[in-house]
Coordinates of C-alpha atoms and ligand atoms in Angstrom, one line a residue:
X11 CA -41.2 -4.3 -13.3
X12 CA -42.3 -2.1 -10.3
X13 CA -39.7 -0.3 -8.3
X14 CA -40.5 -2.6 -5.3
X15 CA -40.0 -5.8 -7.3
X16 CA -36.8 -4.4 -8.8
X17 CA -35.4 -3.8 -5.3
X18 CA -36.6 -7.2 -4.2
X19 CA -35.0 -9.1 -7.1
X20 CA -31.7 -7.3 -6.7
X21 CA -31.5 -8.1 -3.0
X22 CA -32.3 -11.8 -3.9
X23 CA -29.4 -11.9 -6.4
X24 CA -27.0 -9.9 -4.2
X25 CA -27.5 -11.3 -0.7
X26 CA -26.8 -15.0 -1.2
X27 CA -25.4 -17.4 1.5
X28 CA -21.8 -18.1 0.7
X29 CA -21.3 -15.3 -1.7
X30 CA -19.8 -11.8 -1.3
X31 CA -19.2 -8.6 -3.2
X32 CA -16.0 -7.7 -5.1
X33 CA -15.3 -4.0 -4.6
X34 CA -13.5 -2.8 -7.8
X35 CA -14.5 0.8 -7.5
X36 CA -11.2 2.6 -6.7
X37 CA -11.2 6.2 -7.6
X38 CA -8.4 7.4 -9.9
X39 CA -6.0 8.5 -7.0
X40 CA -6.6 5.2 -5.2
X41 CA -6.1 2.9 -8.1
X42 CA -2.9 4.9 -9.0
X43 CA -1.7 4.2 -5.5
X44 CA -2.4 0.4 -5.8
X45 CA -0.7 0.3 -9.2
X46 CA 2.3 2.2 -8.0
X47 CA 3.0 -0.7 -5.6
X48 CA 3.6 -2.9 -8.6
X49 CA 5.1 -0.2 -10.8
X50 CA 2.2 0.0 -13.2
X51 CA 1.2 3.3 -14.5
X52 CA -2.5 4.2 -14.0
X53 CA -3.6 4.7 -17.6
X54 CA -7.1 4.2 -18.8
X55 CA -6.0 1.1 -20.7
X56 CA -4.2 -0.4 -17.7
X57 CA -7.3 0.2 -15.5
X58 CA -9.5 -1.6 -18.1
X59 CA -7.1 -4.5 -18.5
X60 CA -6.8 -5.0 -14.8
X61 CA -10.6 -4.8 -14.1
X62 CA -11.3 -7.0 -17.2
X63 CA -8.9 -9.6 -15.8
X64 CA -10.8 -9.7 -12.5
X65 CA -14.3 -9.8 -14.1
X66 CA -13.4 -12.5 -16.6
X67 CA -12.0 -14.8 -13.9
X68 CA -13.4 -18.3 -14.7
X69 CA -15.9 -19.3 -12.1
X70 CA -16.0 -15.9 -10.4
X71 CA -19.8 -16.1 -10.0
X72 CA -19.5 -19.2 -7.8
X73 CA -18.4 -17.0 -4.8
X74 CA -19.1 -13.5 -5.9
X75 CA -22.7 -12.2 -6.2
X76 CA -22.0 -8.5 -7.0
X77 CA -19.2 -6.2 -8.2
X78 CA -18.9 -2.5 -7.4
X79 CA -17.6 -0.6 -10.3
X80 CA -16.1 2.9 -10.7
X81 CA -17.9 5.3 -13.1
X82 CA -15.1 5.1 -15.7
X83 CA -15.5 1.3 -15.9
X84 CA -19.2 1.6 -16.9
X85 CA -18.3 3.3 -20.1
X86 CA -15.4 0.9 -21.1
X87 CA -15.5 -1.9 -23.6
X88 CA -13.0 -4.7 -24.0
X89 CA -11.0 -5.5 -27.2
X90 CA -13.8 -8.0 -28.0
X91 CA -16.3 -5.1 -27.9
X92 CA -18.0 -6.2 -24.7
X93 CA -19.0 -3.8 -21.9
X94 CA -17.8 -4.6 -18.4
X95 CA -21.4 -4.7 -17.4
X96 CA -22.1 -7.4 -19.9
X97 CA -19.2 -9.4 -18.7
X98 CA -20.3 -9.2 -15.1
X99 CA -23.9 -10.2 -16.0
X100 CA -22.6 -13.2 -18.0
X101 CA -20.7 -14.3 -14.9
X102 CA -23.9 -14.1 -12.9
X103 CA -22.5 -11.2 -11.0
X104 CA -24.8 -8.2 -10.3
X105 CA -23.1 -4.9 -11.4
X106 CA -23.2 -1.9 -9.1
X107 CA -21.7 1.5 -9.0
X108 CA -19.9 3.7 -6.5
X109 CA -21.7 7.1 -6.7
X110 CA -20.1 9.2 -4.0
X111 CA -17.6 11.8 -5.0
X112 CA -15.2 11.5 -2.1
X113 CA -14.6 13.3 1.1
X114 CA -13.8 16.9 2.2
X115 CA -13.4 18.3 5.8
X116 CA -16.7 18.9 7.5
X117 CA -16.6 22.6 8.6
X118 CA -16.8 23.4 12.3
X119 CA -16.3 19.7 13.2
X120 CA -12.5 19.7 13.3
X121 CA -11.1 16.3 12.3
X122 CA -14.3 15.0 10.8
X123 CA -15.0 14.5 7.1
X124 CA -18.1 14.6 4.9
X125 CA -18.8 12.9 1.6
X126 CA -19.9 14.9 -1.4
X127 CA -22.1 14.0 -4.4
X128 CA -25.7 14.4 -3.4
X129 CA -26.4 17.2 -5.9
X130 CA -27.7 15.8 -9.2
X131 CA -27.5 12.2 -7.7
X132 CA -30.9 11.2 -9.1
X133 CA -30.0 12.1 -12.6
X134 CA -26.6 10.3 -12.4
X135 CA -28.3 7.2 -10.9
X136 CA -30.9 7.1 -13.6
X137 CA -28.1 7.2 -16.2
X138 CA -26.1 4.4 -14.5
X139 CA -29.3 2.3 -14.2
X140 CA -30.0 2.7 -17.9
X141 CA -26.5 1.3 -18.5
X142 CA -27.3 -1.7 -16.4
X143 CA -26.2 -0.9 -12.8
X144 CA -28.6 -2.4 -10.3
X145 CA -27.2 -1.2 -7.0
X146 CA -25.0 1.7 -5.7
X147 CA -22.5 2.3 -3.0
X148 CA -21.7 5.4 -0.9
X149 CA -19.0 5.6 1.7
X150 CA -18.8 8.0 4.7
X151 CA -15.6 7.9 6.8
X152 CA -15.1 8.4 10.5
X153 CA -11.7 9.0 12.1
X154 CA -11.2 8.0 15.7
X155 CA -9.4 10.5 18.0
X156 CA -9.9 11.7 21.5
X157 CA -12.5 14.2 20.1
X158 CA -13.6 12.5 16.9
X159 CA -16.0 11.7 15.5
X160 CA -18.0 14.7 16.9
X161 CA -21.7 14.5 17.4
X162 CA -22.1 17.0 14.5
X163 CA -19.9 14.8 12.4
X164 CA -21.9 11.6 13.1
X165 CA -25.3 13.3 12.6
X166 CA -24.3 15.0 9.3
X167 CA -22.7 11.9 7.8
X168 CA -25.7 9.8 8.8
X169 CA -28.1 12.4 7.2
X170 CA -26.1 12.2 3.9
X171 CA -26.1 8.4 3.9
X172 CA -29.8 8.3 4.5
X173 CA -30.5 10.9 1.7
X174 CA -28.4 8.9 -0.7
X175 CA -30.2 5.6 0.2
X176 CA -33.6 7.2 -0.2
X177 CA -32.7 8.5 -3.7
X178 CA -31.4 5.0 -4.7
X179 CA -34.6 3.2 -3.6
X180 CA -36.8 5.8 -5.3
X181 CA -35.2 4.7 -8.6
X182 CA -35.2 0.9 -7.9
X183 CA -31.5 0.7 -7.1
X184 CA -30.4 -1.1 -3.9
X185 CA -28.2 1.2 -1.8
X186 CA -25.1 -0.2 -0.1
X187 CA -24.7 2.0 3.0
X188 CA -21.0 2.2 4.0
X189 CA -20.1 4.0 7.3
X190 CA -16.4 3.2 7.6
X191 CA -14.8 3.7 11.0
X192 CA -11.1 4.1 10.0
X193 CA -8.3 1.8 11.3
X194 CA -5.9 4.8 11.7
X195 CA -4.9 5.7 15.2
X196 CA -3.6 4.0 18.4
X197 CA -7.0 3.6 20.1
X198 CA -8.2 0.4 21.9
X199 CA -10.7 -2.0 20.5
X200 CA -13.1 -0.8 23.3
X201 CA -12.9 2.7 21.8
X202 CA -13.6 1.3 18.3
X203 CA -16.5 -0.5 19.7
X204 CA -17.9 2.6 21.3
X205 CA -17.5 4.7 18.2
X206 CA -18.8 2.1 15.8
X207 CA -21.9 1.6 17.9
X208 CA -22.6 5.3 18.1
X209 CA -22.0 5.7 14.3
X210 CA -24.4 2.9 13.3
X211 CA -27.0 4.1 15.8
X212 CA -27.1 7.5 14.2
X213 CA -27.1 6.0 10.7
X214 CA -30.1 3.8 11.4
X215 CA -31.9 6.7 13.1
X216 CA -31.4 8.8 10.0
X217 CA -32.4 5.9 7.7
X218 CA -35.6 5.6 9.7
X219 CA -36.3 9.4 9.5
X220 CA -35.8 9.3 5.7
X221 CA -38.2 6.3 5.4
X222 CA -35.5 4.1 3.8
X223 CA -36.8 0.5 3.5
X224 CA -34.3 -1.5 5.5
X225 CA -35.3 -4.7 3.7
X226 CA -33.8 -3.3 0.5
X227 CA -30.4 -2.1 1.5
X228 CA -27.0 -3.7 2.4
X229 CA -24.9 -2.4 5.2
X230 CA -21.1 -2.3 4.6
X231 CA -19.5 -1.7 7.9
X232 CA -16.0 -1.9 9.3
X233 CA -15.2 -4.6 11.9
X234 CA -14.5 -3.7 15.5
X235 CA -10.7 -3.8 15.8
X236 CA -8.0 -1.9 17.7
X237 CA -6.3 1.1 15.9
X238 CA -3.5 0.1 13.6
X239 CA -0.9 1.8 15.9
X240 CA -2.3 0.2 19.1
X241 CA 0.6 -1.8 20.6
X242 CA -1.0 -5.2 20.6
X243 CA -3.2 -6.8 18.0
X244 CA -6.5 -8.4 18.9
X245 CA -7.3 -12.1 18.1
X246 CA -9.9 -13.1 15.6
X247 CA -12.1 -14.4 18.3
X248 CA -12.2 -11.1 20.2
X249 CA -12.8 -9.1 17.0
X250 CA -15.7 -11.4 16.1
X251 CA -17.2 -11.3 19.5
X252 CA -17.0 -7.5 19.7
X253 CA -18.2 -7.0 16.1
X254 CA -21.2 -9.2 16.6
X255 CA -22.2 -7.6 20.0
X256 CA -22.0 -4.2 18.4
X257 CA -24.0 -5.2 15.4
X258 CA -26.7 -6.9 17.5
X259 CA -27.1 -3.6 19.4
X260 CA -27.2 -1.3 16.3
X261 CA -28.6 -3.1 13.2
X262 CA -32.3 -4.0 12.9
X263 CA -33.1 -7.5 11.8
X264 CA -34.9 -6.2 8.7
X265 CA -31.6 -5.6 7.0
X266 CA -30.9 -8.6 4.8
X267 CA -27.1 -8.4 4.5
X268 CA -24.1 -7.1 6.2
X269 CA -21.0 -7.1 3.9
X270 CA -17.8 -6.0 5.7
X271 CA -15.1 -3.9 4.1
X272 CA -11.5 -5.0 4.7
X273 CA -10.2 -1.5 5.7
X274 CA -6.5 -2.3 5.6
X275 CA -6.5 -5.8 7.1
X276 CA -4.4 -8.3 5.3
X277 CA -6.3 -10.8 3.1
X278 CA -5.7 -13.6 5.6
X279 CA -6.8 -11.5 8.6
X280 CA -9.9 -10.3 6.9
X281 CA -10.9 -13.9 5.9
X282 CA -10.1 -15.3 9.4
X283 CA -12.1 -12.5 11.1
X284 CA -15.1 -13.0 8.8
X285 CA -14.9 -16.7 9.5
X286 CA -15.0 -16.3 13.3
X287 CA -17.9 -13.8 12.9
X288 CA -19.9 -16.4 11.0
X289 CA -18.9 -19.3 13.3
X290 CA -20.2 -17.3 16.3
X291 CA -23.3 -15.9 14.6
X292 CA -25.6 -18.8 14.8
X293 CA -29.0 -17.1 14.8
X294 CA -28.1 -13.7 13.3
X295 CA -31.0 -12.2 11.4
X296 CA -28.7 -11.0 8.6
X297 CA -26.3 -12.7 6.3
X298 CA -22.7 -11.8 7.2
X299 CA -20.4 -11.6 4.2
X300 CA -17.7 -9.5 2.5
X301 CA -17.4 -6.6 0.2
X302 CA -13.6 -6.4 0.1
X303 CA -11.4 -4.4 -2.2
X304 CA -7.9 -4.7 -0.8
X305 CA -8.3 -8.1 0.9
X306 CA -9.5 -9.6 -2.4
X307 CA -7.2 -7.7 -4.8
X308 CA -3.8 -7.6 -3.1
X309 CA -2.8 -11.1 -4.2
X310 CA -4.2 -10.4 -7.7
X311 CA -2.1 -7.2 -8.2
X312 CA 1.0 -9.0 -6.9
X313 CA 0.4 -11.9 -9.3
X314 CA -0.4 -9.7 -12.3
X315 CA 2.4 -7.1 -12.2
X316 CA 0.8 -5.4 -15.3
X317 CA 1.9 -8.3 -17.5
X318 CA -0.5 -10.0 -19.9
X319 CA 1.4 -13.3 -19.5
X320 CA 0.4 -13.3 -15.8
X321 CA -3.4 -12.9 -16.3
X322 CA -4.1 -16.6 -15.7
X323 CA -2.2 -16.8 -12.4
X324 CA -3.7 -13.5 -11.3
X325 CA -7.2 -14.9 -12.0
X326 CA -6.3 -18.0 -10.0
X327 CA -5.3 -15.7 -7.1
X328 CA -8.7 -13.9 -7.2
X329 CA -10.6 -17.2 -7.5
X330 CA -8.8 -18.6 -4.5
X331 CA -9.4 -15.5 -2.3
X332 CA -13.0 -15.4 -3.3
X333 CA -13.4 -19.1 -2.5
X334 CA -11.7 -18.8 0.9
X335 CA -13.9 -15.8 1.8
X336 CA -17.0 -17.8 0.7
X337 CA -15.9 -20.5 3.1
X338 CA -15.6 -17.8 5.8
X339 CA -19.2 -16.8 5.1
X340 CA -20.1 -20.4 6.1
X341 CA -17.8 -20.5 9.1
X342 CA -15.9 -23.3 7.5
X343 CA -12.6 -21.6 6.6
X344 CA -9.3 -23.0 8.1
X345 CA -5.8 -21.5 7.9
X346 CA -4.7 -24.8 6.2
X347 CA -6.9 -23.9 3.2
X348 CA -4.4 -21.1 2.4
X349 CA -1.9 -23.7 1.3
X350 CA -4.2 -25.5 -1.1
Ligands
13P16 P1 -11.4 -2.1 1.4 O1 -11.9 -3.5 1.5 O2 -10.1 -2.1 0.7 O3 -11.4 -1.4 2.7 O4 -12.3 -1.3 0.4 C1 -13.7 -1.3 0.7 C2 -14.4 -0.2 -0.1 O5 -15.0 0.6 0.5 C3 -14.3 -0.2 -1.5 O6 -15.7 -0.2 -1.9

């Protein structure tokens, strides 16, 4: 298959109306933090058991088109001798891989961060592809303060995202481009709007400069919301309206899919916000979906508690969250559905 048709067929399998992406790509420190909340030790076996539980959820493929895995998971096999990639593929779920190596402070741009991992990326990607991964994910983060993100921070982060995306496409792997504007802070929703618009503008400018084909990428943005320490919360309608306005201003119609991250919203908030976004987005050129980690996994972790006897209930919890988010992709979610 040519590179072009590989990209095309991955987009066709990944960007599907009513389906979203399960992010299960927590780095070792992050998964340890999530496990600690349920008093489970982060051992290699526990990480495998937990991710196997999620991927073997009966019917997962009805609502989930893709899964983002962490590097360790690619090399793991279950007790039955199956690789996690095989399991995903059997479920009709496209396997992908997080390829960034996390963030460090960006020098001379106080308060801004930059993501590492470009060196040797092509070799790593070729190796992941050989194992069966068909898309990749890379996350840049932006903190909001009175002075952040700086112009240097936005330009440098955008440049890195574009270079990553270009390498992915050159190897026939679809890049998920994730510029995450963080929820931390006491800023207003208007400030989040302003920052998110500026961030995405620089990202698409860099993607254009690096000749990234927008038709073969997925954008994974944060929603436009007030800071988590801002005194009053915003309603789903306002979040949806501001998020859509910002996206219309910044994201070219050639991009096939926009899959939001949940960023610390509760599962119910994230679903409700996604639902309002879709209900208002009548003629949007892109599919608007989810690529949640926490908002899909929180109820799963709570149900599992690290105990094998809880696997079936934990899988039901994942199935339910995926189903509700699928409804939100169609704008047909209602709060009453939470009780079903
Ligand atoms: P959250 O949905 O928890 O913000 O995670 C998204 C993410 O970037 C993981 O790929």
